[in-house]
Amino acid sequence: MSQAAALVFILIVASCITAPLYAEHVAGTGPNDEHVTKKIEQDGEQVDVVAPDGKPIGPTWGKEYFMGADNLGRDVMVRILYGGRNSLLVGLSAAVITLVLSILAGLLAGYFRGGVDRMISGLFDVMWSFPVLLFGIALGTALAIGGLNFWFIHLESGSIWIPTIVIGVVYVPYLGRTLRGQVLSLREKEFVEAAVAQGMGSPRIMFSEILPNLASTLLVFSTLIVANNILLETALSYLGAGIRPPEPSWGNLIADGADRIVTAPHLTLAPGLATVLTVLALNLFGDGLRDALNPRAKVRLR
Amino acid sequence: MARFIVRRIVHMLLVLWAISVLVFLIFNVVPGGGTEGQVLRIAGRNANEVTREQVKKDYGFDQPMYVQYYEMMKKTLNGELISYSDQRNVRDEIVKGIPATASLVIGAGIIWLTVGVLFGVLSALYAGKFVDRFLTGLAMIGISMPVFWLGLVALYYLTYKIELFPPGGYVPLKEDPVDWAYHLMLPWMVLSVLFIGFYSRLLRTNVLDVENEDYVRTARAKGLSERQTLSRHTLRNAMIPIITLFGLDFGATFGGGAILTESIFGLQGVGQYTAESIGALDVPPIMGVVLYGAFFIVLLNTIVDILYAYLDPRIRLEA
């Protein structure tokens, strides 16, 4: 089951990566190309892509407009594939940010204990008490308006990296707390004592002695974090605090479709199903991974 | 124990204070969200220099940052916080939204706890059988759906295609209890799905874990029926983490976590107020709402901690 899930996820990623090929050779249109006045042939008849009353064509299941068109005559399937590139990119890069930050925080807090631990744990407590979605929207909206100029990071407003960073930061306490707990107990093990006795420095003990022991936790968490990131991206974009239109993403596509759900339900259903399929595949894969690596571990993200 | 409680409460206040500082910073130091941006939003894009200076002075933006923070917090605590965009009192708006949010969250909470526990126990009892696979599959799908998408699809099929439910809106309980429940039915279900997925999966694992404990074997050996063993020994222990989670999730949804469900179904609760204020980048309501939400989360966190310390003396010594 989990192999099949992994395969499905890889297929989704592959088809999103090859989206330009599909756009050029199959659909024959780009993700933002509008065809309001175009007509296509369906069952031997010429049909408007966008009817005079503004109602877009539904799924044709053919080469062009496989998943139908939106109100501007854009090909929904092409937009889903391109949107998937953004959603997956955000999901994966945000997971990398979460992993790096929580590994650093967890190692520092668990290894040095004392003041460092109190500071990091205190920060986690504060972030933990923010409602995730509220924190994400607050940060996302503030940054989306003005861009980000912090230290060495300079981002234009509307950059895809803003939601990525927001999502990446939001989940740090969830993983960071777990890692800190594990480091605290690993630190008391004999192999750390041996490393200290050999004269290894703290960074080396943390990264080459303790870190490898966290591998299974990290592996299991990372698939689930990517899954949750994709869900959070859709929610943020839906509320206008994520990826900015016209740049497509699964969240944006669902939000676009929401206003027209009565006349053109395919605009909402199709990107939503793409999201559910991807997240489900990741969750199933993560579940299998967890059972294989550590059957008793209990992992949960909100 | 008293010492522990005092310490937890001090900690709770510290966290709330830190959150207020963080929110203030996010919306004041960040470019565009900062003073200039706020002045522009209040005075309007086309305001001339004089008006802008006047706004700056009237709203206290010419004061140093810490004074601005102090003023804002003073107003927040006195309930005098006023929205910049529509001049309405923030506390009144939040209080106005509480009945809808409370109705949504309490109803959904009851549903997700009962159904989640029921599904979890059934899965564990029939582990590996068809019932288990079916319920686990459902739970997986449940946690893989964006909540607002589920809400949209449910609205489309259940209120537009088949006119089974009303298309959103909130009817106060006092006005018409039947209509109240009728309007909340769909939001309750949509909000519960995700949590049912989480709880049933977690409970299934816990029940299977506890089943292997010696005291469960003892209970069976001394002749208790399966039913008695389950209710008195297995479930009682397997439910502990579920109750903790329920406390936290309930606090989080009550504190604004139901933004999406509220907006989709137009419930006019605190969540929808939040979404609107954030959309308008209206700092005072955001401050009020975030602190309100954080208060519930921190409060329930603290209650859970204290309950745990009460049940397990080791925690008291540790903290």
PDB file of C-alpha atoms in Angstrom, chain A residues 122-256:
ATOM      1  CA  GLY A 122      10.035  29.406  25.610  1.00  0.00           C
ATOM      2  CA  LEU A 123       9.998  30.487  21.974  1.00  0.00           C
ATOM      3  CA  PHE A 124       8.337  27.195  21.028  1.00  0.00           C
ATOM      4  CA  ASP A 125       5.720  27.761  23.747  1.00  0.00           C
ATOM      5  CA  VAL A 126       4.891  31.151  22.296  1.00  0.00           C
ATOM      6  CA  MET A 127       4.655  29.878  18.715  1.00  0.00           C
ATOM      7  CA  TRP A 128       2.693  26.843  19.888  1.00  0.00           C
ATOM      8  CA  SER A 129       0.084  29.083  21.473  1.00  0.00           C
ATOM      9  CA  PHE A 130      -0.562  30.918  18.234  1.00  0.00           C
ATOM     10  CA  PRO A 131      -3.349  29.315  16.271  1.00  0.00           C
ATOM     11  CA  VAL A 132      -1.342  27.893  13.301  1.00  0.00           C
ATOM     12  CA  LEU A 133      -3.613  29.301  10.654  1.00  0.00           C
ATOM     13  CA  LEU A 134      -3.863  32.693  12.342  1.00  0.00           C
ATOM     14  CA  PHE A 135      -0.094  32.908  12.694  1.00  0.00           C
ATOM     15  CA  GLY A 136       0.352  31.931   9.058  1.00  0.00           C
ATOM     16  CA  ILE A 137      -2.190  34.434   7.781  1.00  0.00           C
ATOM     17  CA  ALA A 138      -0.925  37.247   9.990  1.00  0.00           C
ATOM     18  CA  LEU A 139       2.653  36.710   8.853  1.00  0.00           C
ATOM     19  CA  GLY A 140       1.704  35.974   5.248  1.00  0.00           C
ATOM     20  CA  THR A 141      -0.478  39.062   4.867  1.00  0.00           C
ATOM     21  CA  ALA A 142       2.006  41.391   6.503  1.00  0.00           C
ATOM     22  CA  LEU A 143       4.844  40.099   4.335  1.00  0.00           C
ATOM     23  CA  ALA A 144       2.823  39.824   1.150  1.00  0.00           C
ATOM     24  CA  ILE A 145       2.039  43.541   1.279  1.00  0.00           C
ATOM     25  CA  GLY A 146       5.474  44.887   1.908  1.00  0.00           C
ATOM     26  CA  GLY A 147       7.895  42.144   0.947  1.00  0.00           C
ATOM     27  CA  LEU A 148      10.576  40.954   3.319  1.00  0.00           C
ATOM     28  CA  ASN A 149      13.816  42.757   4.109  1.00  0.00           C
ATOM     29  CA  PHE A 150      15.448  40.972   6.966  1.00  0.00           C
ATOM     30  CA  TRP A 151      19.154  40.626   7.498  1.00  0.00           C
ATOM     31  CA  PHE A 152      20.390  39.015   4.265  1.00  0.00           C
ATOM     32  CA  ILE A 153      16.944  38.012   2.956  1.00  0.00           C
ATOM     33  CA  HIS A 154      15.350  40.389   0.465  1.00  0.00           C
ATOM     34  CA  LEU A 155      12.078  39.344  -1.074  1.00  0.00           C
ATOM     35  CA  GLU A 156       9.708  41.259  -3.285  1.00  0.00           C
ATOM     36  CA  SER A 157       6.067  41.317  -2.285  1.00  0.00           C
ATOM     37  CA  GLY A 158       4.264  38.569  -4.163  1.00  0.00           C
ATOM     38  CA  SER A 159       7.317  36.305  -4.170  1.00  0.00           C
ATOM     39  CA  ILE A 160       6.579  32.590  -3.890  1.00  0.00           C
ATOM     40  CA  TRP A 161       9.231  32.379  -1.145  1.00  0.00           C
ATOM     41  CA  ILE A 162       7.155  34.418   1.294  1.00  0.00           C
ATOM     42  CA  PRO A 163       4.481  31.731   1.835  1.00  0.00           C
ATOM     43  CA  THR A 164       7.274  29.163   1.779  1.00  0.00           C
ATOM     44  CA  ILE A 165       9.085  30.816   4.671  1.00  0.00           C
ATOM     45  CA  VAL A 166       5.842  31.395   6.572  1.00  0.00           C
ATOM     46  CA  ILE A 167       4.789  27.752   6.249  1.00  0.00           C
ATOM     47  CA  GLY A 168       8.320  26.593   7.029  1.00  0.00           C
ATOM     48  CA  VAL A 169       8.449  28.558  10.269  1.00  0.00           C
ATOM     49  CA  VAL A 170       4.945  27.714  11.451  1.00  0.00           C
ATOM     50  CA  TYR A 171       5.591  24.003  11.929  1.00  0.00           C
ATOM     51  CA  VAL A 172       9.020  24.338  13.612  1.00  0.00           C
ATOM     52  CA  PRO A 173       7.700  23.937  17.189  1.00  0.00           C
ATOM     53  CA  TYR A 174       5.892  20.698  16.323  1.00  0.00           C
ATOM     54  CA  LEU A 175       9.020  18.930  15.118  1.00  0.00           C
ATOM     55  CA  GLY A 176      11.436  20.926  17.277  1.00  0.00           C
ATOM     56  CA  ARG A 177       9.772  19.829  20.515  1.00  0.00           C
ATOM     57  CA  THR A 178       9.890  16.157  19.567  1.00  0.00           C
ATOM     58  CA  LEU A 179      13.547  16.383  18.539  1.00  0.00           C
ATOM     59  CA  ARG A 180      14.509  18.246  21.700  1.00  0.00           C
ATOM     60  CA  GLY A 181      12.972  15.475  23.789  1.00  0.00           C
ATOM     61  CA  GLN A 182      14.872  12.818  21.878  1.00  0.00           C
ATOM     62  CA  VAL A 183      18.162  14.701  22.100  1.00  0.00           C
ATOM     63  CA  LEU A 184      17.674  15.133  25.844  1.00  0.00           C
ATOM     64  CA  SER A 185      17.497  11.371  26.320  1.00  0.00           C
ATOM     65  CA  LEU A 186      20.164  10.529  23.702  1.00  0.00           C
ATOM     66  CA  ARG A 187      22.528  12.907  25.431  1.00  0.00           C
ATOM     67  CA  GLU A 188      22.614  10.646  28.487  1.00  0.00           C
ATOM     68  CA  LYS A 189      23.611   7.584  26.446  1.00  0.00           C
ATOM     69  CA  GLU A 190      27.060   6.030  26.695  1.00  0.00           C
ATOM     70  CA  PHE A 191      28.104   6.778  23.130  1.00  0.00           C
ATOM     71  CA  VAL A 192      27.909  10.490  23.873  1.00  0.00           C
ATOM     72  CA  GLU A 193      29.978   9.980  26.980  1.00  0.00           C
ATOM     73  CA  ALA A 194      32.499   8.064  24.880  1.00  0.00           C
ATOM     74  CA  ALA A 195      32.620  10.870  22.330  1.00  0.00           C
ATOM     75  CA  VAL A 196      33.228  13.422  25.085  1.00  0.00           C
ATOM     76  CA  ALA A 197      35.972  11.225  26.501  1.00  0.00           C
ATOM     77  CA  GLN A 198      37.600  11.064  23.065  1.00  0.00           C
ATOM     78  CA  GLY A 199      37.804  14.828  23.122  1.00  0.00           C
ATOM     79  CA  MET A 200      35.222  15.567  20.415  1.00  0.00           C
ATOM     80  CA  GLY A 201      33.875  19.098  20.347  1.00  0.00           C
ATOM     81  CA  SER A 202      30.203  19.891  20.925  1.00  0.00           C
ATOM     82  CA  PRO A 203      29.323  20.592  17.260  1.00  0.00           C
ATOM     83  CA  ARG A 204      30.821  17.283  16.167  1.00  0.00           C
ATOM     84  CA  ILE A 205      28.999  15.346  18.885  1.00  0.00           C
ATOM     85  CA  MET A 206      25.731  17.026  17.989  1.00  0.00           C
ATOM     86  CA  PHE A 207      25.952  16.550  14.251  1.00  0.00           C
ATOM     87  CA  SER A 208      27.859  13.330  13.734  1.00  0.00           C
ATOM     88  CA  GLU A 209      26.962  11.422  16.906  1.00  0.00           C
ATOM     89  CA  ILE A 210      23.451  12.489  17.897  1.00  0.00           C
ATOM     90  CA  LEU A 211      21.939  13.605  14.582  1.00  0.00           C
ATOM     91  CA  PRO A 212      22.121  10.174  12.858  1.00  0.00           C
ATOM     92  CA  ASN A 213      20.030   8.750  15.702  1.00  0.00           C
ATOM     93  CA  LEU A 214      17.236  11.152  14.826  1.00  0.00           C
ATOM     94  CA  ALA A 215      17.073   9.890  11.246  1.00  0.00           C
ATOM     95  CA  SER A 216      13.966   7.721  11.555  1.00  0.00           C
ATOM     96  CA  THR A 217      11.978  10.433  13.314  1.00  0.00           C
ATOM     97  CA  LEU A 218      13.038  12.954  10.678  1.00  0.00           C
ATOM     98  CA  LEU A 219      12.144  10.635   7.820  1.00  0.00           C
ATOM     99  CA  VAL A 220       8.660   9.921   9.144  1.00  0.00           C
ATOM    100  CA  PHE A 221       7.976  13.536  10.031  1.00  0.00           C
ATOM    101  CA  SER A 222       9.210  14.937   6.745  1.00  0.00           C
ATOM    102  CA  THR A 223       6.618  13.155   4.583  1.00  0.00           C
ATOM    103  CA  LEU A 224       3.858  14.223   6.946  1.00  0.00           C
ATOM    104  CA  ILE A 225       5.179  17.781   7.076  1.00  0.00           C
ATOM    105  CA  VAL A 226       5.182  18.022   3.287  1.00  0.00           C
ATOM    106  CA  ALA A 227       1.585  16.765   3.273  1.00  0.00           C
ATOM    107  CA  ASN A 228       0.538  19.330   5.869  1.00  0.00           C
ATOM    108  CA  ASN A 229       2.466  22.079   4.106  1.00  0.00           C
ATOM    109  CA  ILE A 230       0.516  21.479   0.920  1.00  0.00           C
ATOM    110  CA  LEU A 231      -2.733  21.698   2.880  1.00  0.00           C
ATOM    111  CA  LEU A 232      -1.597  24.879   4.634  1.00  0.00           C
ATOM    112  CA  GLU A 233      -0.593  26.411   1.304  1.00  0.00           C
ATOM    113  CA  THR A 234      -4.074  25.851  -0.082  1.00  0.00           C
ATOM    114  CA  ALA A 235      -5.615  27.396   3.037  1.00  0.00           C
ATOM    115  CA  LEU A 236      -3.299  30.425   2.999  1.00  0.00           C
ATOM    116  CA  SER A 237      -3.773  31.004  -0.729  1.00  0.00           C
ATOM    117  CA  TYR A 238      -7.504  30.634  -0.306  1.00  0.00           C
ATOM    118  CA  LEU A 239      -7.464  33.418   2.281  1.00  0.00           C
ATOM    119  CA  GLY A 240      -5.229  35.552   0.083  1.00  0.00           C
ATOM    120  CA  ALA A 241      -2.138  35.224   2.278  1.00  0.00           C
ATOM    121  CA  GLY A 242      -0.268  32.664   0.208  1.00  0.00           C
ATOM    122  CA  ILE A 243       0.816  32.483  -3.409  1.00  0.00           C
ATOM    123  CA  ARG A 244      -0.387  35.586  -5.235  1.00  0.00           C
ATOM    124  CA  PRO A 245      -2.458  35.324  -8.409  1.00  0.00           C
ATOM    125  CA  PRO A 246      -2.068  35.184 -11.385  1.00  0.00           C
ATOM    126  CA  GLU A 247       0.664  32.711 -10.400  1.00  0.00           C
ATOM    127  CA  PRO A 248      -1.374  29.467 -10.177  1.00  0.00           C
ATOM    128  CA  SER A 249      -1.302  27.182  -7.170  1.00  0.00           C
ATOM    129  CA  TRP A 250      -3.791  24.577  -6.031  1.00  0.00           C
ATOM    130  CA  GLY A 251      -5.030  26.915  -3.312  1.00  0.00           C
ATOM    131  CA  ASN A 252      -5.482  29.790  -5.762  1.00  0.00           C
ATOM    132  CA  LEU A 253      -7.267  27.598  -8.265  1.00  0.00           C
ATOM    133  CA  ILE A 254      -9.734  26.398  -5.619  1.00  0.00           C
ATOM    134  CA  ALA A 255     -10.230  29.991  -4.444  1.00  0.00           C
ATOM    135  CA  ASP A 256     -10.835  31.126  -8.051  1.00  0.00           C
TER     136      ASP A 256
END
